[in-house]
PDB file of C-alpha atoms in Angstrom:
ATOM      1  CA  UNK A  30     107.571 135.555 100.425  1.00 67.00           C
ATOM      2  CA  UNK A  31     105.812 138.593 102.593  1.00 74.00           C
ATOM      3  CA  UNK A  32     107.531 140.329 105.097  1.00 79.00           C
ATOM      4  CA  UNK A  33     104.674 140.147 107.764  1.00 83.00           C
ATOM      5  CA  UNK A  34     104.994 136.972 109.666  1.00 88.00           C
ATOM      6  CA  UNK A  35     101.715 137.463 111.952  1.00 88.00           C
ATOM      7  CA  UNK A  36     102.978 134.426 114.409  1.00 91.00           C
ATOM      8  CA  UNK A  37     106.649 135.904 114.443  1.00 93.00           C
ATOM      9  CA  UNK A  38     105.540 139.279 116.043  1.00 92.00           C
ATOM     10  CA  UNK A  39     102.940 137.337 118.631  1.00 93.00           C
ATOM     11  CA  UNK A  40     106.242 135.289 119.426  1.00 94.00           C
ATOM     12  CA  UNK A  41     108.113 138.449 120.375  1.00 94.00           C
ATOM     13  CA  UNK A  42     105.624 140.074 121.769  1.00 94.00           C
ATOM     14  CA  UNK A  43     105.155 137.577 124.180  1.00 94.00           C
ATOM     15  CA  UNK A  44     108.830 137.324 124.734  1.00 93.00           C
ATOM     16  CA  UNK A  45     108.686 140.893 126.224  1.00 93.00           C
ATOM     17  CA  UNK A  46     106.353 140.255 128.645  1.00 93.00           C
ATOM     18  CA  UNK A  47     107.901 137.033 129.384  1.00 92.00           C
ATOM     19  CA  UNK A  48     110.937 138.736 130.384  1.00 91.00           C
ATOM     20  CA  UNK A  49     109.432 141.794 132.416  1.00 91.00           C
ATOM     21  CA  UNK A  50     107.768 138.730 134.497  1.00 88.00           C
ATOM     22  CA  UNK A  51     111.130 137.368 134.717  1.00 85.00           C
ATOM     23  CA  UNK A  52     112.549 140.955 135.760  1.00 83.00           C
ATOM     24  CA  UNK A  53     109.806 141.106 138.200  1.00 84.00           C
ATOM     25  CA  UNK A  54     110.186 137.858 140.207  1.00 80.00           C
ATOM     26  CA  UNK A  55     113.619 139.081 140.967  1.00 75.00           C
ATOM     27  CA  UNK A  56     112.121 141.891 142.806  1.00 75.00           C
ATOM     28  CA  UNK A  57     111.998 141.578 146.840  1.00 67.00           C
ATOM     29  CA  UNK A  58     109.041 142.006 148.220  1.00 69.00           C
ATOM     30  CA  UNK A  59     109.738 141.007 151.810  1.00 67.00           C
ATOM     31  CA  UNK A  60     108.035 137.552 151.074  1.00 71.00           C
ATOM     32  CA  UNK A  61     110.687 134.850 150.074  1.00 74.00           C
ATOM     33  CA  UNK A  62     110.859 133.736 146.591  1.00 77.00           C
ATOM     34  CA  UNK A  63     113.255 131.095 144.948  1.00 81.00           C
ATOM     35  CA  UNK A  64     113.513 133.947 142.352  1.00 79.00           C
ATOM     36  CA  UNK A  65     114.807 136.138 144.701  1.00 80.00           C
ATOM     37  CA  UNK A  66     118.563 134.359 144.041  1.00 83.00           C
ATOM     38  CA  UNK A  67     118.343 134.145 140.000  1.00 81.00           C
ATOM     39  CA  UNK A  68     120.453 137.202 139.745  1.00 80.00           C
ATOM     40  CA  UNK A  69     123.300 135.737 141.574  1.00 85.00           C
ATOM     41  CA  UNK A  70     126.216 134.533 140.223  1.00 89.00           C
ATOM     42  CA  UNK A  71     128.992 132.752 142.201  1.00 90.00           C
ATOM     43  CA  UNK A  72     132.633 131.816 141.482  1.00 90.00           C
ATOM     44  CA  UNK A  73     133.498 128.970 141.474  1.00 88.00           C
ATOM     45  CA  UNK A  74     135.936 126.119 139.645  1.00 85.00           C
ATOM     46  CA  UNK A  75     137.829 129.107 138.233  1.00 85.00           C
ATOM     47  CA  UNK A  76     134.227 130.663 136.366  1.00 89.00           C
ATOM     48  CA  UNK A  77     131.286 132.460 137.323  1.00 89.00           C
ATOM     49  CA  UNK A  78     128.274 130.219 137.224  1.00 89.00           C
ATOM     50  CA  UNK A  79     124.427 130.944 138.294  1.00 89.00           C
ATOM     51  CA  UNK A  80     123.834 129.903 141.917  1.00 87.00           C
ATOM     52  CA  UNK A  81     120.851 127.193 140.885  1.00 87.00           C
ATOM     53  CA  UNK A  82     124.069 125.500 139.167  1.00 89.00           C
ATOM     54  CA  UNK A  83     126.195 124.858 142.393  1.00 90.00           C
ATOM     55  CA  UNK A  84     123.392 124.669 145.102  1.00 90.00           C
ATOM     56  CA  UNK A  85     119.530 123.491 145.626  1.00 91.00           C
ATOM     57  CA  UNK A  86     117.208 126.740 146.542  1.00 90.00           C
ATOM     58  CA  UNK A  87     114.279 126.171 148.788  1.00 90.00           C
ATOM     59  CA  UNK A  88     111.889 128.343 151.024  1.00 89.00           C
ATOM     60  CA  UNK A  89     111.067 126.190 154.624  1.00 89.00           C
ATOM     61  CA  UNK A  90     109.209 129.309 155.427  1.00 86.00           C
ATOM     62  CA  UNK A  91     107.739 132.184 154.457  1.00 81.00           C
ATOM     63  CA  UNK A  92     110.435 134.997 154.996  1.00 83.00           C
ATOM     64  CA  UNK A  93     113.363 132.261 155.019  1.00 88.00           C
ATOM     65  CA  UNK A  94     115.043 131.043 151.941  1.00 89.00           C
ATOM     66  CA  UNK A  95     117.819 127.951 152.465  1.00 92.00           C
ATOM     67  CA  UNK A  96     120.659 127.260 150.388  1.00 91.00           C
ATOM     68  CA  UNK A  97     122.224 123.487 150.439  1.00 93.00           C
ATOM     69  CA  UNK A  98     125.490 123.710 148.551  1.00 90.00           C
ATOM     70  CA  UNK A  99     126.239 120.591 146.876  1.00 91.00           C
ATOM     71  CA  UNK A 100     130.477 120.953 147.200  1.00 89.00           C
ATOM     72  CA  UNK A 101     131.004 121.586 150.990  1.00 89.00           C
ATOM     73  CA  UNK A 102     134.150 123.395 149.844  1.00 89.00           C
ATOM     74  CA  UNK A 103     131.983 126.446 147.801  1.00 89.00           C
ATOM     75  CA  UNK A 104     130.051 127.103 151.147  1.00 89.00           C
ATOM     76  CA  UNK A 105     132.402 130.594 151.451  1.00 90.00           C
ATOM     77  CA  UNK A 106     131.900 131.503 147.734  1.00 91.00           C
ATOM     78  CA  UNK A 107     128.413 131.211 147.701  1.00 90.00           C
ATOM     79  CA  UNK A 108     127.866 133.214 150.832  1.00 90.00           C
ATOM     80  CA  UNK A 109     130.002 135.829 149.599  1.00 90.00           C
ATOM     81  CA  UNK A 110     128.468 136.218 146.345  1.00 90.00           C
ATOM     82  CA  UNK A 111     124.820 136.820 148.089  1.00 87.00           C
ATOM     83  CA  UNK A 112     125.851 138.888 150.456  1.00 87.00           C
ATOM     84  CA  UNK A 113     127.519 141.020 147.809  1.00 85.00           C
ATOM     85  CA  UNK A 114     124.718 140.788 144.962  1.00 78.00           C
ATOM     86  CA  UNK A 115     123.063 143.728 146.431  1.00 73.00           C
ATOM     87  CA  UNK A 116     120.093 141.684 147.627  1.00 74.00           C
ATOM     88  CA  UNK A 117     120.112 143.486 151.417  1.00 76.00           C
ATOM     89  CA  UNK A 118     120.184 139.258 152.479  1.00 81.00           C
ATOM     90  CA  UNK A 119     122.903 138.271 155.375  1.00 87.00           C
ATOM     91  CA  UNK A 120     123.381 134.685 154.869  1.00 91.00           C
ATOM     92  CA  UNK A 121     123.610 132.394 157.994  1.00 90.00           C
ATOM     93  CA  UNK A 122     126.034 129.672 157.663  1.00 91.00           C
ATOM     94  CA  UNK A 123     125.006 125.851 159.119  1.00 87.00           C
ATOM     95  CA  UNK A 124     128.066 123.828 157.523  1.00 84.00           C
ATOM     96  CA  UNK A 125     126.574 123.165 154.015  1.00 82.00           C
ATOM     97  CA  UNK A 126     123.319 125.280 154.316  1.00 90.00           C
ATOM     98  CA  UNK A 127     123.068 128.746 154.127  1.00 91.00           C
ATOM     99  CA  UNK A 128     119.577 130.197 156.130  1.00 92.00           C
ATOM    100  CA  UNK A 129     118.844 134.016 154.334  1.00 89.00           C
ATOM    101  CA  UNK A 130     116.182 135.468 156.347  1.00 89.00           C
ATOM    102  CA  UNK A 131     114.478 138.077 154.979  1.00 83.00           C
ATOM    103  CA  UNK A 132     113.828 141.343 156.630  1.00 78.00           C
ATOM    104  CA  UNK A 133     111.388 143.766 156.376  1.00 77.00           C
ATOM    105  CA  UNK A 134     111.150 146.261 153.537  1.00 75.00           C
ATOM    106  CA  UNK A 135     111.191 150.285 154.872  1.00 80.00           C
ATOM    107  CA  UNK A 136     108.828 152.015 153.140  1.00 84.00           C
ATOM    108  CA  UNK A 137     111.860 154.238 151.780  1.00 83.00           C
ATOM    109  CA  UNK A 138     112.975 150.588 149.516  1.00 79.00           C
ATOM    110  CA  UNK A 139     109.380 149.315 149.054  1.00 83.00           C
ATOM    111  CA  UNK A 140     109.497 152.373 146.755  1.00 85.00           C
ATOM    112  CA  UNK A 141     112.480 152.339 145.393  1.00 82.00           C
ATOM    113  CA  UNK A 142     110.981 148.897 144.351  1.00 83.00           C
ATOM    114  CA  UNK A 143     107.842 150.412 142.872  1.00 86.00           C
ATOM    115  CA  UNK A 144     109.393 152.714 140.802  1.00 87.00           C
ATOM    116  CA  UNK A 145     112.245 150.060 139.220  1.00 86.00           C
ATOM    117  CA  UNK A 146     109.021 147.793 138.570  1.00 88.00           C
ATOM    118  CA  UNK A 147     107.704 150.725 136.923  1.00 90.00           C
ATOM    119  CA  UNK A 148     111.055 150.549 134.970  1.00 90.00           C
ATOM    120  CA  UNK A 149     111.201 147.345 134.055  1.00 91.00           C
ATOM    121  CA  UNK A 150     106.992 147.593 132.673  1.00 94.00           C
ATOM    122  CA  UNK A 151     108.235 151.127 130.686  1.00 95.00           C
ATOM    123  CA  UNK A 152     111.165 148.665 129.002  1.00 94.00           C
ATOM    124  CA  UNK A 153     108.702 146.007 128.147  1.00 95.00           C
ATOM    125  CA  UNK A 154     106.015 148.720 126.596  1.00 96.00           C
ATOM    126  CA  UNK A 155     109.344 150.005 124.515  1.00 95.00           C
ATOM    127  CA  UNK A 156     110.161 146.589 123.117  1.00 95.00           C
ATOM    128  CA  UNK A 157     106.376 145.490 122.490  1.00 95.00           C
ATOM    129  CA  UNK A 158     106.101 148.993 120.353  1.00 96.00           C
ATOM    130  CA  UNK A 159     109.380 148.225 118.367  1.00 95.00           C
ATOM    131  CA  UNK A 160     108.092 144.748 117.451  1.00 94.00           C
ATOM    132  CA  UNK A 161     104.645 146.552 116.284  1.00 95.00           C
ATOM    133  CA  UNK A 162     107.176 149.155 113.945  1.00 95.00           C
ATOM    134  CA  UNK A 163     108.965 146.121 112.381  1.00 94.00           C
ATOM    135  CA  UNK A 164     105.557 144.782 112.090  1.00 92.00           C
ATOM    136  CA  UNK A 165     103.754 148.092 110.150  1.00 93.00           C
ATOM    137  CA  UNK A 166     107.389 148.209 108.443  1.00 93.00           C
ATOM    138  CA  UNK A 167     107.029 145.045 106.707  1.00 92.00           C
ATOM    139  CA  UNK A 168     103.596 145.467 106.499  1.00 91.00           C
ATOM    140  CA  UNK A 169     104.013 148.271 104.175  1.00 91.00           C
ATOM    141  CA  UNK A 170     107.088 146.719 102.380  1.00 90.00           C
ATOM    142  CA  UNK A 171     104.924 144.048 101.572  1.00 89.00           C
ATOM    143  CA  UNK A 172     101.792 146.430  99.893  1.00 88.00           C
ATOM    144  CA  UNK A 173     104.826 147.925  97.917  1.00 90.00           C
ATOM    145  CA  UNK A 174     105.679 143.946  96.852  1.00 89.00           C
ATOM    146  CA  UNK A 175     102.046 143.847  95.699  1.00 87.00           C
ATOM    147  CA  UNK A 176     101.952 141.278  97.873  1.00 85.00           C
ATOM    148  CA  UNK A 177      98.801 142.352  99.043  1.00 85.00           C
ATOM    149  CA  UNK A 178      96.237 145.561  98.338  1.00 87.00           C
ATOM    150  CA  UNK A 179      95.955 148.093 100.365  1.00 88.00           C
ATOM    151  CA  UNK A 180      92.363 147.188 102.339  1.00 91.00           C
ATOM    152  CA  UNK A 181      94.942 144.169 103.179  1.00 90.00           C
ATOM    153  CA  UNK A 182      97.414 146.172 105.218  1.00 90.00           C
ATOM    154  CA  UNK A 183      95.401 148.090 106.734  1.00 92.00           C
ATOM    155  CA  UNK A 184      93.071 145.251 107.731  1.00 93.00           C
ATOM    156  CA  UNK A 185      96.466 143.180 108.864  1.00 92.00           C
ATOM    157  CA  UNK A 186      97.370 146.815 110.588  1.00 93.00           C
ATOM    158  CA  UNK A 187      94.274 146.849 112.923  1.00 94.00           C
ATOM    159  CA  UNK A 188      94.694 143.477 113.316  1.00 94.00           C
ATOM    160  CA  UNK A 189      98.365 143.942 115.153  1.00 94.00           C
ATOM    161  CA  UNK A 190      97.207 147.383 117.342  1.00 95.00           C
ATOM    162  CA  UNK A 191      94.974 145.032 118.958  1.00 95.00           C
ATOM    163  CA  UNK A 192      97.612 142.931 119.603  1.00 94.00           C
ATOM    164  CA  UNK A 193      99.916 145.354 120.635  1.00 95.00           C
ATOM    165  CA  UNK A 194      96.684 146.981 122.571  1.00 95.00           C
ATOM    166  CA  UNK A 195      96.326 143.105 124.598  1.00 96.00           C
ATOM    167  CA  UNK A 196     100.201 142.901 125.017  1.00 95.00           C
ATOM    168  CA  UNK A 197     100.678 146.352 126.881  1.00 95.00           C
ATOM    169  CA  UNK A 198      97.200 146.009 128.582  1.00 96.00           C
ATOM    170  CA  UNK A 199      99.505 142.419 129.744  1.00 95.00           C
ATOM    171  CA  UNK A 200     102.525 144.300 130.814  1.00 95.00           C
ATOM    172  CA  UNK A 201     100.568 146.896 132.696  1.00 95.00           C
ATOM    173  CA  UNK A 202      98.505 144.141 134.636  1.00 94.00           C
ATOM    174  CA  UNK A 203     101.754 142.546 135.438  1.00 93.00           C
ATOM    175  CA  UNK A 204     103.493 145.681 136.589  1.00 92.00           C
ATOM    176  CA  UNK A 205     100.619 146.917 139.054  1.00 92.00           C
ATOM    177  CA  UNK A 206      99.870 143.236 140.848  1.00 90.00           C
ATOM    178  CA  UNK A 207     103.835 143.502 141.484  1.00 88.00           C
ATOM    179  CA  UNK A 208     103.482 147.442 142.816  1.00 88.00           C
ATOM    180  CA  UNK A 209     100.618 146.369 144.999  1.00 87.00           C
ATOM    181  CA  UNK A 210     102.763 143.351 146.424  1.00 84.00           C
ATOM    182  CA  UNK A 211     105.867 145.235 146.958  1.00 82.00           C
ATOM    183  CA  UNK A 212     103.819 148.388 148.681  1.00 81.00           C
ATOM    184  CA  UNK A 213     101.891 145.897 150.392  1.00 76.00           C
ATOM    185  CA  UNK A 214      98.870 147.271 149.015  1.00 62.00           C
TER     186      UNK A 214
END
């Protein structure tokens, strides 16, 4: 059985830009996004529990999110976990919905934004260039196996730099439409 499993390290490639994407959406960019509220856990019913689990997010307008809380009695949690999730959002309580407008970014945050998107795409590159090591690791564990000659691996070893070469061109792509949104660029 070889050690390279071509589809395995596509799979987890993909993964990592999956998750910077992920990472990104959470980012604030003075427009309002459901995603803006994934981070945010509230307690409730004696446990901590993601807020899409205890209320319905929507956006009636552009820089307004709205929060309808199912249970009428986890109104005050729900309001105190956003406001103290580090989001910069003051929630505005109607009874059972919960208006978050959301202000303007100073140019002081919008890069403070830039640079943790920057982060995020530097964490992505890292993982996408450990799954290419485990990949020329078991590439080479596998021409030791005989499992294959040597034009093999090297073929097989071209063959996952490109890959590696279309995943990181992906995370960078990623990373600089989220830059340009956030600086408003």
């Amino acid at each position: 059985m070889p050690a390279y499993d071509k589809s395995d390290l596509e799979r987890r490639m993909a993964g990592a830009v999956d998750a910077l994407k992920s990472d990104l959406a959470g980012l604030r960019t003075g427009r309002a996004s459901i995603a803006l509220l994934d981070p945010v856990m509230v307690e409730v019913y004696g446990s901590h529990m993601p807020l899409n689990q205890v209320a319905t997010v929507s956006v009636p307008e552009p820089r307004m999110l709205s929060v309808q809380v199912w249970d009428k009695t986890n109104v005050g949690p729900v309001e105190k976990a956003i406001r103290s999730a580090g989001l910069g959002l003051n929630p505005i309580n109607d009874g059972t919905t919960l208006r978050l407008p959301i202000p303007d970014l100073t140019e002081e945050r919008r890069k403070e934004l830039a640079k943790l998107a920057g982060s995020y795409s530097e964490k992505a590159k890292i993982a996408v260039r450990n799954v290419r090591r485990d990949g020329m690791d078991s590439l080479k564990l596998d021409e030791k196996k005989n499992v294959f000659g040597e034009d093999d691996r090297k073929r097989h070893e071209a063959e996952l730099q490109k890959l590696t070469d279309k995943t990181v061109a992906d995370v960078d792509a990623a990373a600089s439409a989220k830059e340009k949104e956030i600086l408003g660029k």
